[in-house]
């Protein structure tokens, strides 16, 4: 695959660019496969061709080849996320810049399909992570991936960046993995070459400034901004960093980089902001750029406008708790016909966020109550909050795949609700009746491939 000549030309002045090696790695067609493990679901994944750890990311692992991920029930159970290795450098950045992670409020502004959000959720495991996606149908895949990841402190919203201005100074960490011209993914997705143009690089650069300007007010004083793209173009990378220092009163933050990683440190031409370039001929990963900043300027405190949540009645909570064993530190609220729960520590924040944003997923959906009947929710199955109440059934691979395809399958269980598991890891609910099994795997998430 040939990289556009105009891109090569524009990169001649980019720090660390090595033309021959860069072109050769694109022509080689070599593919690097990596996954990131879910620390909340520590399962034995020896069935995968696991190789070395990704040097800069605690839970990142390279694979020796690309398995057929769709047919691995562990993927659907949220035991791991298929993520390009360079992107996992985010772990390194937050580990160095936000070592005190307890109680932090984090916004991932451009979040779909959820690679960085699930990483942030694992790191800030005692914080609140808001994964936002402006495009409605992309917000659905974000909900799916976040639900599978299973963390109750990972919320999903569907808002325009400007909507976050109503939450001034609210977040401690703001991640902006901006929409970009995508040159960093040429090796993985050669079709992206056809969509690349210099005009699009300029358009992306302007859009990146707009997104940043819209969202920055919601970052607290001293809060950390992490800006990244999968573009090599300086207009989308170093030039944006200059603008952030020049016009947005941000302060550049540098990171400790292990030389063996092959990551190139770069500085912006005017203000010398530090950024990090990932070239696929020098790192074991795809093209990527990341730069970190601290916000100097003070912002007004967020006006604590709070939307009254509709709390679940005591009677219903009692009914629920007599059927399902759940953690003790939860607060319950109703949404449409369902009962959801969030850790009580985050209840006030949820009310604040709900009064300003369109929330697609808050906490964990626990169940639907139909009179005295309790229908356990899929999010509950995947959350780790289910501590008992219904029996569990471990399926073999064939039955697990039939279950995930929402087809007929067989399971030896007790009558009524059963938690379907694979390799000990929950994958969803089924109701066992005397002469059939009702499969409750969400229709929209079922495996379609045969
Ligand atoms: N962070 C994601 C991950 O790691 O999985 C990838 C994000 S992708 C690079 C950029 C995202 O920005 C896309 O989901 C895209 O829909 C969204 N986006 C596009 N235009 C946008 C805009 N004007 N404002 C905010 N987000 C936008």
GROMACS .gro file of C-alpha atoms and ligand atoms in nm:
model
  477
    1UNK     CA    1   0.000   0.000   0.000
    2UNK     CA    2   0.144   0.337  -0.105
    3UNK     CA    3   0.119   0.633   0.130
    4UNK     CA    4  -0.002   0.953  -0.052
    5UNK     CA    5   0.295   1.152  -0.182
    6UNK     CA    6   0.151   1.476  -0.043
    7UNK     CA    7   0.149   1.325   0.307
    8UNK     CA    8   0.509   1.204   0.274
    9UNK     CA    9   0.608   1.550   0.152
   10UNK     CA   10   0.434   1.723   0.444
   11UNK     CA   11   0.607   1.491   0.694
   12UNK     CA   12   0.959   1.578   0.585
   13UNK     CA   13   0.971   1.837   0.864
   14UNK     CA   14   0.797   1.621   1.124
   15UNK     CA   15   1.014   1.522   1.422
   16UNK     CA   16   1.151   1.168   1.395
   17UNK     CA   17   1.007   1.096   1.050
   18UNK     CA   18   1.215   0.839   0.859
   19UNK     CA   19   1.085   0.826   0.504
   20UNK     CA   20   1.227   0.493   0.379
   21UNK     CA   21   1.143   0.293   0.691
   22UNK     CA   22   0.797   0.453   0.708
   23UNK     CA   23   0.718   0.365   0.348
   24UNK     CA   24   0.860   0.014   0.386
   25UNK     CA   25   0.645  -0.065   0.690
   26UNK     CA   26   0.335   0.040   0.497
   27UNK     CA   27   0.433  -0.170   0.199
   28UNK     CA   28   0.510  -0.478   0.413
   29UNK     CA   29   0.143  -0.532   0.504
   30UNK     CA   30   0.251  -0.655   0.849
   31UNK     CA   31  -0.037  -0.650   1.097
   32UNK     CA   32  -0.003  -0.612   1.471
   33UNK     CA   33  -0.280  -0.748   1.690
   34UNK     CA   34  -0.329  -0.653   2.052
   35UNK     CA   35  -0.592  -0.671   2.324
   36UNK     CA   36  -0.637  -0.505   2.661
   37UNK     CA   37  -0.750  -0.722   2.950
   38UNK     CA   38  -1.031  -0.621   3.183
   39UNK     CA   39  -0.887  -0.611   3.537
   40UNK     CA   40  -1.241  -0.650   3.678
   41UNK     CA   41  -1.277  -0.983   3.495
   42UNK     CA   42  -0.946  -1.158   3.552
   43UNK     CA   43  -0.997  -1.472   3.349
   44UNK     CA   44  -0.760  -1.721   3.205
   45UNK     CA   45  -0.726  -1.637   2.837
   46UNK     CA   46  -0.478  -1.908   2.742
   47UNK     CA   47  -0.698  -1.999   2.444
   48UNK     CA   48  -0.574  -1.677   2.280
   49UNK     CA   49  -0.229  -1.665   2.113
   50UNK     CA   50  -0.093  -1.430   2.379
   51UNK     CA   51   0.256  -1.290   2.328
   52UNK     CA   52   0.446  -1.006   2.502
   53UNK     CA   53   0.297  -0.736   2.723
   54UNK     CA   54   0.253  -0.396   2.564
   55UNK     CA   55   0.543  -0.210   2.728
   56UNK     CA   56   0.354   0.108   2.815
   57UNK     CA   57   0.021  -0.035   2.927
   58UNK     CA   58  -0.035  -0.261   3.225
   59UNK     CA   59  -0.313  -0.474   3.078
   60UNK     CA   60  -0.210  -0.464   2.711
   61UNK     CA   61  -0.103  -0.788   2.541
   62UNK     CA   62   0.015  -0.854   2.186
   63UNK     CA   63  -0.115  -1.163   2.007
   64UNK     CA   64   0.093  -1.364   1.764
   65UNK     CA   65  -0.194  -1.372   1.514
   66UNK     CA   66  -0.549  -1.243   1.473
   67UNK     CA   67  -0.802  -1.496   1.606
   68UNK     CA   68  -1.163  -1.489   1.492
   69UNK     CA   69  -1.265  -1.266   1.780
   70UNK     CA   70  -1.639  -1.274   1.705
   71UNK     CA   71  -1.654  -1.640   1.802
   72UNK     CA   72  -1.484  -1.595   2.136
   73UNK     CA   73  -1.751  -1.573   2.411
   74UNK     CA   74  -1.493  -1.407   2.640
   75UNK     CA   75  -1.498  -1.103   2.412
   76UNK     CA   76  -1.877  -1.076   2.449
   77UNK     CA   77  -1.839  -1.122   2.824
   78UNK     CA   78  -1.611  -0.817   2.838
   79UNK     CA   79  -1.301  -1.006   2.953
   80UNK     CA   80  -1.092  -0.804   2.705
   81UNK     CA   81  -1.114  -0.531   2.441
   82UNK     CA   82  -0.946  -0.549   2.103
   83UNK     CA   83  -0.741  -0.231   2.098
   84UNK     CA   84  -0.456  -0.103   1.888
   85UNK     CA   85  -0.139  -0.096   2.104
   86UNK     CA   86  -0.031   0.269   2.053
   87UNK     CA   87  -0.369   0.392   2.185
   88UNK     CA   88  -0.303   0.207   2.509
   89UNK     CA   89  -0.028   0.459   2.580
   90UNK     CA   90  -0.309   0.658   2.743
   91UNK     CA   91  -0.259   0.428   3.044
   92UNK     CA   92   0.099   0.548   3.077
   93UNK     CA   93  -0.003   0.914   3.046
   94UNK     CA   94  -0.268   0.904   3.319
   95UNK     CA   95  -0.057   0.687   3.545
   96UNK     CA   96   0.218   0.950   3.534
   97UNK     CA   97  -0.002   1.260   3.549
   98UNK     CA   98  -0.289   1.149   3.774
   99UNK     CA   99  -0.134   0.910   4.027
  100UNK     CA  100  -0.398   1.010   4.284
  101UNK     CA  101  -0.691   0.854   4.109
  102UNK     CA  102  -0.947   0.818   4.388
  103UNK     CA  103  -1.276   1.003   4.332
  104UNK     CA  104  -1.171   1.166   4.005
  105UNK     CA  105  -1.433   1.278   3.753
  106UNK     CA  106  -1.327   1.200   3.400
  107UNK     CA  107  -1.478   1.291   3.063
  108UNK     CA  108  -1.393   1.104   2.743
  109UNK     CA  109  -1.548   1.347   2.496
  110UNK     CA  110  -1.513   1.165   2.162
  111UNK     CA  111  -1.558   0.817   2.292
  112UNK     CA  112  -1.714   0.572   2.042
  113UNK     CA  113  -1.652   0.283   2.006
  114UNK     CA  114  -1.509   0.294   2.359
  115UNK     CA  115  -1.143   0.186   2.350
  116UNK     CA  116  -1.020   0.478   2.557
  117UNK     CA  117  -1.330   0.491   2.780
  118UNK     CA  118  -1.292   0.130   2.892
  119UNK     CA  119  -0.922   0.193   2.958
  120UNK     CA  120  -1.005   0.504   3.162
  121UNK     CA  121  -1.274   0.314   3.348
  122UNK     CA  122  -1.024   0.044   3.448
  123UNK     CA  123  -0.769   0.299   3.566
  124UNK     CA  124  -1.018   0.524   3.749
  125UNK     CA  125  -1.185   0.229   3.916
  126UNK     CA  126  -1.286   0.446   4.212
  127UNK     CA  127  -1.384   0.745   4.003
  128UNK     CA  128  -1.665   0.844   3.768
  129UNK     CA  129  -1.601   0.816   3.395
  130UNK     CA  130  -1.837   0.978   3.143
  131UNK     CA  131  -1.801   0.838   2.791
  132UNK     CA  132  -1.960   1.079   2.543
  133UNK     CA  133  -2.032   1.039   2.174
  134UNK     CA  134  -2.204   1.307   1.966
  135UNK     CA  135  -2.316   1.082   1.680
  136UNK     CA  136  -2.630   0.899   1.782
  137UNK     CA  137  -2.578   0.561   1.616
  138UNK     CA  138  -2.214   0.553   1.729
  139UNK     CA  139  -2.338   0.617   2.084
  140UNK     CA  140  -2.519   0.280   2.064
  141UNK     CA  141  -2.202   0.081   2.000
  142UNK     CA  142  -2.043   0.279   2.283
  143UNK     CA  143  -2.324   0.168   2.517
  144UNK     CA  144  -2.276  -0.192   2.404
  145UNK     CA  145  -1.901  -0.192   2.465
  146UNK     CA  146  -1.928  -0.010   2.798
  147UNK     CA  147  -2.205  -0.244   2.914
  148UNK     CA  148  -1.991  -0.544   2.830
  149UNK     CA  149  -1.698  -0.391   3.017
  150UNK     CA  150  -1.941  -0.395   3.311
  151UNK     CA  151  -1.821  -0.106   3.532
  152UNK     CA  152  -2.100   0.072   3.721
  153UNK     CA  153  -1.893   0.394   3.735
  154UNK     CA  154  -1.880   0.422   3.353
  155UNK     CA  155  -2.165   0.637   3.217
  156UNK     CA  156  -2.252   0.700   2.852
  157UNK     CA  157  -2.386   1.031   2.719
  158UNK     CA  158  -2.486   1.146   2.371
  159UNK     CA  159  -2.411   1.519   2.359
  160UNK     CA  160  -2.245   1.783   2.149
  161UNK     CA  161  -1.915   1.906   2.300
  162UNK     CA  162  -2.072   2.252   2.355
  163UNK     CA  163  -2.330   2.103   2.594
  164UNK     CA  164  -2.053   2.042   2.847
  165UNK     CA  165  -2.015   2.418   2.891
  166UNK     CA  166  -2.302   2.402   3.136
  167UNK     CA  167  -2.068   2.208   3.367
  168UNK     CA  168  -1.785   2.460   3.415
  169UNK     CA  169  -1.483   2.328   3.601
  170UNK     CA  170  -1.655   1.998   3.671
  171UNK     CA  171  -1.412   1.734   3.538
  172UNK     CA  172  -1.065   1.655   3.672
  173UNK     CA  173  -0.953   1.483   3.352
  174UNK     CA  174  -1.065   1.555   2.996
  175UNK     CA  175  -0.973   1.313   2.720
  176UNK     CA  176  -1.018   1.434   2.362
  177UNK     CA  177  -0.935   1.164   2.111
  178UNK     CA  178  -1.031   1.390   1.825
  179UNK     CA  179  -1.185   1.293   1.491
  180UNK     CA  180  -0.896   1.327   1.248
  181UNK     CA  181  -0.774   1.258   0.895
  182UNK     CA  182  -0.676   0.905   1.001
  183UNK     CA  183  -0.335   0.861   0.838
  184UNK     CA  184  -0.211   0.669   1.142
  185UNK     CA  185  -0.439   0.380   1.055
  186UNK     CA  186  -0.333   0.337   0.690
  187UNK     CA  187  -0.147   0.014   0.761
  188UNK     CA  188  -0.446  -0.139   0.942
  189UNK     CA  189  -0.705  -0.004   0.703
  190UNK     CA  190  -0.558   0.061   0.355
  191UNK     CA  191  -0.900   0.185   0.232
  192UNK     CA  192  -0.850   0.495   0.450
  193UNK     CA  193  -0.582   0.611   0.203
  194UNK     CA  194  -0.853   0.695  -0.053
  195UNK     CA  195  -1.027   0.928   0.192
  196UNK     CA  196  -0.711   1.120   0.280
  197UNK     CA  197  -0.654   1.469   0.137
  198UNK     CA  198  -0.470   1.784   0.240
  199UNK     CA  199  -0.802   1.968   0.237
  200UNK     CA  200  -0.942   1.718   0.487
  201UNK     CA  201  -0.639   1.763   0.714
  202UNK     CA  202  -0.717   2.137   0.728
  203UNK     CA  203  -1.084   2.075   0.791
  204UNK     CA  204  -1.000   1.831   1.071
  205UNK     CA  205  -0.760   2.079   1.227
  206UNK     CA  206  -1.031   2.347   1.239
  207UNK     CA  207  -1.282   2.100   1.383
  208UNK     CA  208  -1.032   1.988   1.648
  209UNK     CA  209  -0.991   2.350   1.764
  210UNK     CA  210  -1.367   2.392   1.776
  211UNK     CA  211  -1.415   2.076   1.983
  212UNK     CA  212  -1.139   2.175   2.226
  213UNK     CA  213  -1.268   2.532   2.263
  214UNK     CA  214  -1.620   2.404   2.327
  215UNK     CA  215  -1.517   2.146   2.586
  216UNK     CA  216  -1.233   2.312   2.778
  217UNK     CA  217  -1.458   2.515   3.012
  218UNK     CA  218  -1.574   2.190   3.174
  219UNK     CA  219  -1.220   2.108   3.290
  220UNK     CA  220  -1.132   2.209   3.647
  221UNK     CA  221  -0.842   2.439   3.732
  222UNK     CA  222  -0.529   2.221   3.740
  223UNK     CA  223  -0.724   1.953   3.557
  224UNK     CA  224  -0.550   1.738   3.298
  225UNK     CA  225  -0.632   1.754   2.927
  226UNK     CA  226  -0.518   1.464   2.713
  227UNK     CA  227  -0.535   1.533   2.343
  228UNK     CA  228  -0.474   1.259   2.086
  229UNK     CA  229  -0.520   1.183   1.717
  230UNK     CA  230  -0.435   0.899   1.483
  231UNK     CA  231  -0.296   1.148   1.231
  232UNK     CA  232   0.068   1.221   1.148
  233UNK     CA  233  -0.010   1.570   1.018
  234UNK     CA  234   0.145   1.852   1.218
  235UNK     CA  235  -0.160   2.070   1.148
  236UNK     CA  236  -0.365   1.828   1.362
  237UNK     CA  237  -0.093   1.763   1.618
  238UNK     CA  238   0.183   2.015   1.707
  239UNK     CA  239  -0.008   2.311   1.559
  240UNK     CA  240  -0.305   2.233   1.784
  241UNK     CA  241  -0.068   2.215   2.083
  242UNK     CA  242   0.068   2.561   2.000
  243UNK     CA  243  -0.284   2.696   1.982
  244UNK     CA  244  -0.372   2.539   2.320
  245UNK     CA  245  -0.079   2.715   2.485
  246UNK     CA  246  -0.125   3.038   2.300
  247UNK     CA  247  -0.497   3.093   2.320
  248UNK     CA  248  -0.641   2.849   2.570
  249UNK     CA  249  -0.405   2.908   2.863
  250UNK     CA  250  -0.296   2.548   2.889
  251UNK     CA  251   0.040   2.432   3.023
  252UNK     CA  252   0.229   2.151   2.850
  253UNK     CA  253   0.307   1.835   3.050
  254UNK     CA  254   0.588   1.599   2.959
  255UNK     CA  255   0.610   1.228   3.031
  256UNK     CA  256   0.888   0.980   3.108
  257UNK     CA  257   0.944   0.764   2.803
  258UNK     CA  258   1.139   0.440   2.801
  259UNK     CA  259   1.379   0.454   2.504
  260UNK     CA  260   1.308   0.092   2.407
  261UNK     CA  261   0.945   0.184   2.326
  262UNK     CA  262   1.052   0.376   2.013
  263UNK     CA  263   0.817   0.669   2.084
  264UNK     CA  264   0.939   1.003   1.945
  265UNK     CA  265   0.918   1.316   2.161
  266UNK     CA  266   0.829   1.625   1.961
  267UNK     CA  267   0.783   1.992   2.046
  268UNK     CA  268   0.543   2.238   1.888
  269UNK     CA  269   0.716   2.496   1.666
  270UNK     CA  270   0.611   2.819   1.840
  271UNK     CA  271   0.546   2.742   2.206
  272UNK     CA  272   0.748   2.422   2.248
  273UNK     CA  273   0.464   2.216   2.389
  274UNK     CA  274   0.570   1.853   2.425
  275UNK     CA  275   0.392   1.578   2.233
  276UNK     CA  276   0.460   1.214   2.147
  277UNK     CA  277   0.464   1.066   1.797
  278UNK     CA  278   0.415   0.698   1.725
  279UNK     CA  279   0.550   0.586   1.387
  280UNK     CA  280   0.474   0.222   1.297
  281UNK     CA  281   0.831   0.169   1.173
  282UNK     CA  282   0.960   0.264   1.520
  283UNK     CA  283   0.696   0.141   1.769
  284UNK     CA  284   0.507  -0.186   1.789
  285UNK     CA  285   0.173  -0.024   1.710
  286UNK     CA  286  -0.003   0.205   1.464
  287UNK     CA  287   0.036   0.578   1.400
  288UNK     CA  288  -0.069   0.792   1.693
  289UNK     CA  289  -0.009   1.131   1.854
  290UNK     CA  290  -0.069   1.229   2.215
  291UNK     CA  291  -0.001   1.544   2.416
  292UNK     CA  292  -0.096   1.631   2.772
  293UNK     CA  293  -0.173   1.965   2.935
  294UNK     CA  294  -0.269   2.116   3.268
  295UNK     CA  295  -0.531   2.387   3.283
  296UNK     CA  296  -0.404   2.705   3.442
  297UNK     CA  297  -0.715   2.917   3.433
  298UNK     CA  298  -0.985   2.917   3.694
  299UNK     CA  299  -1.340   2.856   3.591
  300UNK     CA  300  -1.666   2.935   3.768
  301UNK     CA  301  -1.790   2.662   3.993
  302UNK     CA  302  -2.057   2.442   3.848
  303UNK     CA  303  -2.402   2.563   3.948
  304UNK     CA  304  -2.537   2.262   4.124
  305UNK     CA  305  -2.859   2.243   3.928
  306UNK     CA  306  -2.984   1.894   4.003
  307UNK     CA  307  -3.242   1.692   3.829
  308UNK     CA  308  -3.457   1.494   4.068
  309UNK     CA  309  -3.401   1.129   3.990
  310UNK     CA  310  -3.705   0.911   4.024
  311UNK     CA  311  -3.603   0.692   4.313
  312UNK     CA  312  -3.726   0.335   4.327
  313UNK     CA  313  -3.983   0.275   4.600
  314UNK     CA  314  -3.868   0.105   4.920
  315UNK     CA  315  -4.112  -0.177   4.856
  316UNK     CA  316  -3.966  -0.247   4.512
  317UNK     CA  317  -3.611  -0.233   4.645
  318UNK     CA  318  -3.708  -0.486   4.912
  319UNK     CA  319  -3.868  -0.708   4.649
  320UNK     CA  320  -3.558  -0.680   4.434
  321UNK     CA  321  -3.318  -0.748   4.717
  322UNK     CA  322  -3.513  -1.048   4.836
  323UNK     CA  323  -3.470  -1.204   4.489
  324UNK     CA  324  -3.121  -1.086   4.391
  325UNK     CA  325  -2.817  -1.044   4.611
  326UNK     CA  326  -2.655  -0.708   4.529
  327UNK     CA  327  -2.375  -0.496   4.678
  328UNK     CA  328  -2.479  -0.280   4.973
  329UNK     CA  329  -2.346   0.059   4.863
  330UNK     CA  330  -2.599   0.115   4.582
  331UNK     CA  331  -2.881   0.365   4.527
  332UNK     CA  332  -3.171   0.268   4.305
  333UNK     CA  333  -3.366   0.480   4.058
  334UNK     CA  334  -3.629   0.416   3.792
  335UNK     CA  335  -3.585   0.481   3.424
  336UNK     CA  336  -3.881   0.403   3.202
  337UNK     CA  337  -3.984   0.058   3.323
  338UNK     CA  338  -3.649  -0.047   3.457
  339UNK     CA  339  -3.464  -0.017   3.785
  340UNK     CA  340  -3.107   0.104   3.765
  341UNK     CA  341  -2.847   0.145   4.037
  342UNK     CA  342  -2.534   0.351   4.092
  343UNK     CA  343  -2.286   0.353   4.377
  344UNK     CA  344  -2.430   0.592   4.635
  345UNK     CA  345  -2.108   0.803   4.629
  346UNK     CA  346  -2.194   0.913   4.274
  347UNK     CA  347  -2.563   0.984   4.323
  348UNK     CA  348  -2.530   1.363   4.351
  349UNK     CA  349  -2.302   1.373   4.048
  350UNK     CA  350  -2.547   1.168   3.849
  351UNK     CA  351  -2.821   1.419   3.934
  352UNK     CA  352  -2.599   1.707   3.821
  353UNK     CA  353  -2.503   1.534   3.497
  354UNK     CA  354  -2.861   1.429   3.425
  355UNK     CA  355  -2.979   1.788   3.451
  356UNK     CA  356  -2.737   1.901   3.176
  357UNK     CA  357  -2.678   1.603   2.948
  358UNK     CA  358  -2.858   1.331   2.762
  359UNK     CA  359  -2.756   1.018   2.950
  360UNK     CA  360  -2.773   0.694   2.750
  361UNK     CA  361  -2.644   0.470   3.027
  362UNK     CA  362  -2.616   0.555   3.396
  363UNK     CA  363  -2.487   0.301   3.644
  364UNK     CA  364  -2.612  -0.051   3.584
  365UNK     CA  365  -2.959  -0.158   3.476
  366UNK     CA  366  -3.061  -0.413   3.738
  367UNK     CA  367  -3.406  -0.543   3.645
  368UNK     CA  368  -3.754  -0.480   3.516
  369UNK     CA  369  -4.040  -0.542   3.758
  370UNK     CA  370  -4.364  -0.675   3.614
  371UNK     CA  371  -4.593  -0.696   3.915
  372UNK     CA  372  -4.414  -0.943   4.138
  373UNK     CA  373  -4.205  -1.080   3.851
  374UNK     CA  374  -3.847  -0.973   3.831
  375UNK     CA  375  -3.673  -0.980   3.493
  376UNK     CA  376  -3.298  -0.945   3.553
  377UNK     CA  377  -3.121  -0.712   3.307
  378UNK     CA  378  -2.834  -0.797   3.078
  379UNK     CA  379  -2.620  -0.514   3.219
  380UNK     CA  380  -2.654  -0.675   3.563
  381UNK     CA  381  -2.525  -1.006   3.427
  382UNK     CA  382  -2.213  -0.838   3.291
  383UNK     CA  383  -2.151  -0.604   3.583
  384UNK     CA  384  -2.008  -0.816   3.861
  385UNK     CA  385  -2.281  -0.673   4.088
  386UNK     CA  386  -2.485  -0.993   4.072
  387UNK     CA  387  -2.390  -1.175   4.392
  388UNK     CA  388  -2.652  -1.452   4.380
  389UNK     CA  389  -3.022  -1.523   4.380
  390UNK     CA  390  -3.045  -1.717   4.054
  391UNK     CA  391  -2.850  -2.029   3.964
  392UNK     CA  392  -2.563  -2.015   3.718
  393UNK     CA  393  -2.500  -2.255   3.430
  394UNK     CA  394  -2.166  -2.292   3.257
  395UNK     CA  395  -2.211  -2.352   2.883
  396UNK     CA  396  -1.972  -2.532   2.653
  397UNK     CA  397  -1.838  -2.341   2.352
  398UNK     CA  398  -2.105  -2.459   2.105
  399UNK     CA  399  -2.393  -2.379   2.335
  400UNK     CA  400  -2.236  -2.046   2.437
  401UNK     CA  401  -2.209  -1.945   2.071
  402UNK     CA  402  -2.569  -2.053   2.000
  403UNK     CA  403  -2.676  -1.851   2.302
  404UNK     CA  404  -2.481  -1.546   2.176
  405UNK     CA  405  -2.644  -1.589   1.834
  406UNK     CA  406  -2.980  -1.591   2.015
  407UNK     CA  407  -3.056  -1.934   1.879
  408UNK     CA  408  -3.180  -2.247   2.050
  409UNK     CA  409  -2.927  -2.405   2.282
  410UNK     CA  410  -2.926  -2.656   2.561
  411UNK     CA  411  -2.844  -2.595   2.925
  412UNK     CA  412  -2.884  -2.809   3.234
  413UNK     CA  413  -3.023  -2.577   3.498
  414UNK     CA  414  -3.307  -2.520   3.740
  415UNK     CA  415  -3.647  -2.397   3.632
  416UNK     CA  416  -3.669  -2.017   3.603
  417UNK     CA  417  -3.396  -1.756   3.558
  418UNK     CA  418  -3.040  -1.880   3.516
  419UNK     CA  419  -2.720  -1.685   3.459
  420UNK     CA  420  -2.544  -1.822   3.152
  421UNK     CA  421  -2.166  -1.835   3.187
  422UNK     CA  422  -1.875  -1.939   2.973
  423UNK     CA  423  -1.553  -2.042   3.143
  424UNK     CA  424  -1.703  -1.908   3.465
  425UNK     CA  425  -1.768  -1.562   3.320
  426UNK     CA  426  -2.131  -1.437   3.287
  427UNK     CA  427  -2.258  -1.378   2.934
  428UNK     CA  428  -2.632  -1.317   2.996
  429UNK     CA  429  -2.967  -1.454   3.115
  430UNK     CA  430  -3.196  -1.734   3.004
  431UNK     CA  431  -3.523  -1.859   3.145
  432UNK     CA  432  -3.557  -2.234   3.167
  433UNK     CA  433  -3.913  -2.357   3.118
  434UNK     CA  434  -4.032  -2.722   3.140
  435UNK     CA  435  -4.013  -2.778   2.764
  436UNK     CA  436  -3.798  -2.496   2.626
  437UNK     CA  437  -3.542  -2.230   2.709
  438UNK     CA  438  -3.610  -1.860   2.652
  439UNK     CA  439  -3.293  -1.688   2.535
  440UNK     CA  440  -3.267  -1.333   2.675
  441UNK     CA  441  -2.948  -1.231   2.499
  442UNK     CA  442  -3.009  -0.874   2.362
  443UNK     CA  443  -3.129  -0.913   2.002
  444UNK     CA  444  -2.930  -0.611   1.880
  445UNK     CA  445  -2.601  -0.752   2.013
  446UNK     CA  446  -2.636  -1.107   1.886
  447UNK     CA  447  -2.362  -1.259   1.671
  448UNK     CA  448  -2.481  -1.248   1.312
  449UNK     CA  449  -2.191  -1.435   1.151
  450UNK     CA  450  -2.226  -1.807   1.089
  451LIG     N1  451  -1.185   0.740   2.148
  451LIG     C1  452  -1.239   0.637   2.063
  451LIG     C2  453  -1.177   0.504   2.098
  451LIG     O1  454  -1.067   0.501   2.155
  451LIG     O2  455  -1.241   0.400   2.077
  451LIG     C3  456  -1.220   0.672   1.916
  451LIG     C4  457  -1.273   0.809   1.882
  451LIG     S1  458  -1.265   0.855   1.713
  451LIG     C5  459  -1.098   0.889   1.691
  451LIG     C6  460  -1.338   1.015   1.718
  451LIG     C7  461  -1.483   1.020   1.757
  451LIG     O3  462  -1.526   1.158   1.751
  451LIG     C8  463  -1.577   0.942   1.669
  451LIG     O4  464  -1.652   0.853   1.745
  451LIG     C9  465  -1.666   1.048   1.605
  451LIG     O5  466  -1.799   1.005   1.589
  451LIG    C10  467  -1.659   1.162   1.703
  451LIG     N2  468  -1.686   1.294   1.642
  451LIG    C11  469  -1.700   1.324   1.510
  451LIG     N3  470  -1.727   1.455   1.496
  451LIG    C12  471  -1.729   1.509   1.617
  451LIG    C13  472  -1.753   1.640   1.667
  451LIG     N4  473  -1.778   1.742   1.585
  451LIG     N5  474  -1.749   1.660   1.799
  451LIG    C14  475  -1.721   1.558   1.883
  451LIG     N6  476  -1.697   1.431   1.843
  451LIG    C15  477  -1.700   1.407   1.711
   0.00000   0.00000   0.00000
